[in-house]
Amino acid sequence: MGIFTRTKEITLNDAINITRTTSNTVLVDIRDKEVFKKDHVPSAVNVPLNNVSTIHQRIPDKETTIYIYGDYNTRPKKAVKAFMKEGYKHLVRAGCIEDHHVREYK
C-alpha cells in the first residue's frame, strides 16, 4: 500500500470546521509566505512546502492532527510525505484553496 492511499482526504471546508471545534488539531497552509499573506484561511498556520523543517517551531506536538491544504501548484499530497519524514503521523489532506473559494462564493 502506498503512502498516499493511507492518508485521509477531506474538503477544506470540513477541515476548517474540524479544526475550529476539535482540540489538538491544526490547519496548515503549505503555500509560500508571499502567497499566504495575500490570501489564506484565517485560522491557518503557514508552513511552506519549501521549508518543511520549520514545522517543529510551529507545531511541536507530533501527535497533533494536521489538516494540510495548498493550491493547484502546491498540492497537499507532496506535503504528507515531507511531514511524515519530520515525524508527524496524523495527517489529512484538505484540498486546495481554489476549490474552497469556488464553494464559498456559490
mmCIF file of C-alpha atoms in Angstrom:
data_model
loop_
_atom_site.group_PDB
_atom_site.id
_atom_site.type_symbol
_atom_site.label_atom_id
_atom_site.label_comp_id
_atom_site.label_asym_id
_atom_site.label_seq_id
_atom_site.Cartn_x
_atom_site.Cartn_y
_atom_site.Cartn_z
ATOM 1 C CA MET A 1 0.000 0.000 0.000
ATOM 2 C CA GLY A 2 1.412 3.411 -0.993
ATOM 3 C CA ILE A 3 1.838 6.326 1.361
ATOM 4 C CA PHE A 4 -0.965 8.343 -0.218
ATOM 5 C CA THR A 5 -3.534 5.553 -0.112
ATOM 6 C CA ARG A 6 -3.202 5.526 3.695
ATOM 7 C CA THR A 7 -3.732 9.256 4.050
ATOM 8 C CA LYS A 8 -7.222 10.593 4.592
ATOM 9 C CA GLU A 9 -8.612 13.343 2.395
ATOM 10 C CA ILE A 10 -11.466 15.730 3.167
ATOM 11 C CA THR A 11 -12.635 19.082 1.858
ATOM 12 C CA LEU A 12 -11.072 22.292 3.071
ATOM 13 C CA ASN A 13 -14.436 23.432 4.425
ATOM 14 C CA ASP A 14 -14.668 20.266 6.541
ATOM 15 C CA ALA A 15 -11.089 20.748 7.763
ATOM 16 C CA ILE A 16 -11.868 24.330 8.796
ATOM 17 C CA ASN A 17 -14.883 23.166 10.792
ATOM 18 C CA ILE A 18 -12.973 20.326 12.459
ATOM 19 C CA THR A 19 -10.016 22.484 13.475
ATOM 20 C CA ARG A 20 -12.350 25.112 14.927
ATOM 21 C CA THR A 21 -14.162 22.577 17.109
ATOM 22 C CA THR A 22 -11.636 19.849 17.930
ATOM 23 C CA SER A 23 -8.631 20.106 20.225
ATOM 24 C CA ASN A 24 -5.127 19.074 19.188
ATOM 25 C CA THR A 25 -5.804 19.844 15.516
ATOM 26 C CA VAL A 26 -4.311 22.473 13.255
ATOM 27 C CA LEU A 27 -4.922 23.685 9.713
ATOM 28 C CA VAL A 28 -1.684 24.114 7.758
ATOM 29 C CA ASP A 29 -1.278 26.117 4.557
ATOM 30 C CA ILE A 30 1.760 24.831 2.649
ATOM 31 C CA ARG A 31 1.973 27.636 0.098
ATOM 32 C CA ASP A 32 4.817 30.168 0.012
ATOM 33 C CA LYS A 33 4.763 33.001 2.559
ATOM 34 C CA GLU A 34 4.061 35.646 -0.072
ATOM 35 C CA VAL A 35 1.017 33.788 -1.410
ATOM 36 C CA PHE A 36 -0.176 33.023 2.132
ATOM 37 C CA LYS A 37 -0.038 36.734 3.053
ATOM 38 C CA LYS A 38 -2.296 37.624 0.124
ATOM 39 C CA ASP A 39 -4.997 35.030 0.791
ATOM 40 C CA HIS A 40 -5.430 32.285 3.370
ATOM 41 C CA VAL A 41 -7.910 30.751 5.773
ATOM 42 C CA PRO A 42 -7.743 32.990 8.882
ATOM 43 C CA SER A 43 -7.121 30.112 11.318
ATOM 44 C CA ALA A 44 -4.357 28.518 9.215
ATOM 45 C CA VAL A 45 -0.694 28.223 10.130
ATOM 46 C CA ASN A 46 1.775 28.732 7.302
ATOM 47 C CA VAL A 47 4.411 26.021 6.851
ATOM 48 C CA PRO A 48 5.692 26.434 3.282
ATOM 49 C CA LEU A 49 6.378 23.195 1.462
ATOM 50 C CA ASN A 50 9.810 24.509 0.505
ATOM 51 C CA ASN A 51 10.632 24.982 4.207
ATOM 52 C CA VAL A 52 9.003 21.997 5.943
ATOM 53 C CA SER A 53 11.663 21.846 8.638
ATOM 54 C CA THR A 54 10.020 24.897 10.270
ATOM 55 C CA ILE A 55 7.034 22.729 11.233
ATOM 56 C CA HIS A 56 8.676 21.844 14.557
ATOM 57 C CA GLN A 57 8.661 25.516 15.557
ATOM 58 C CA ARG A 58 5.017 25.985 14.574
ATOM 59 C CA ILE A 59 3.647 22.593 15.719
ATOM 60 C CA PRO A 60 5.915 20.989 18.332
ATOM 61 C CA ASP A 61 3.478 18.198 19.302
ATOM 62 C CA LYS A 62 3.874 15.393 16.750
ATOM 63 C CA GLU A 63 0.593 13.845 17.935
ATOM 64 C CA THR A 64 -1.357 16.829 16.601
ATOM 65 C CA THR A 65 -3.709 16.037 13.746
ATOM 66 C CA ILE A 66 -2.645 18.237 10.852
ATOM 67 C CA TYR A 67 -5.049 19.189 8.074
ATOM 68 C CA ILE A 68 -2.973 20.261 5.091
ATOM 69 C CA TYR A 69 -4.134 22.479 2.262
ATOM 70 C CA GLY A 70 -2.349 24.117 -0.633
ATOM 71 C CA ASP A 71 -3.223 25.232 -4.120
ATOM 72 C CA TYR A 72 -3.212 23.768 -7.608
ATOM 73 C CA ASN A 73 0.563 24.322 -7.808
ATOM 74 C CA THR A 74 1.456 23.239 -4.263
ATOM 75 C CA ARG A 75 -0.680 20.200 -3.644
ATOM 76 C CA PRO A 76 -1.148 18.689 -0.187
ATOM 77 C CA LYS A 77 -0.041 15.226 -1.357
ATOM 78 C CA LYS A 78 3.534 16.466 -1.585
ATOM 79 C CA ALA A 79 3.453 17.736 1.988
ATOM 80 C CA VAL A 80 2.229 14.478 3.522
ATOM 81 C CA LYS A 81 5.455 12.656 2.722
ATOM 82 C CA ALA A 82 7.583 15.594 3.890
ATOM 83 C CA PHE A 83 5.678 15.904 7.190
ATOM 84 C CA MET A 84 5.938 12.148 7.764
ATOM 85 C CA LYS A 85 9.706 12.400 7.379
ATOM 86 C CA GLU A 86 9.617 15.026 10.139
ATOM 87 C CA GLY A 87 7.859 12.519 12.429
ATOM 88 C CA TYR A 88 4.215 13.625 12.173
ATOM 89 C CA LYS A 89 1.740 10.755 11.882
ATOM 90 C CA HIS A 90 -1.774 12.207 11.903
ATOM 91 C CA LEU A 91 -2.042 13.909 8.528
ATOM 92 C CA VAL A 92 -5.131 14.688 6.488
ATOM 93 C CA ARG A 93 -5.156 16.246 3.023
ATOM 94 C CA ALA A 94 -7.640 19.118 2.920
ATOM 95 C CA GLY A 95 -7.566 20.004 -0.748
ATOM 96 C CA CYS A 96 -6.787 23.264 -2.491
ATOM 97 C CA ILE A 97 -7.794 26.789 -1.592
ATOM 98 C CA GLU A 98 -9.132 27.367 -5.116
ATOM 99 C CA ASP A 99 -11.783 24.712 -4.516
ATOM 100 C CA HIS A 100 -12.697 26.378 -1.221
ATOM 101 C CA HIS A 101 -13.222 29.746 -2.906
ATOM 102 C CA VAL A 102 -15.391 28.209 -5.587
ATOM 103 C CA ARG A 103 -17.646 26.623 -2.937
ATOM 104 C CA GLU A 104 -17.509 29.655 -0.664
ATOM 105 C CA TYR A 105 -18.932 32.027 -3.266
ATOM 106 C CA LYS A 106 -21.614 29.770 -4.753
#
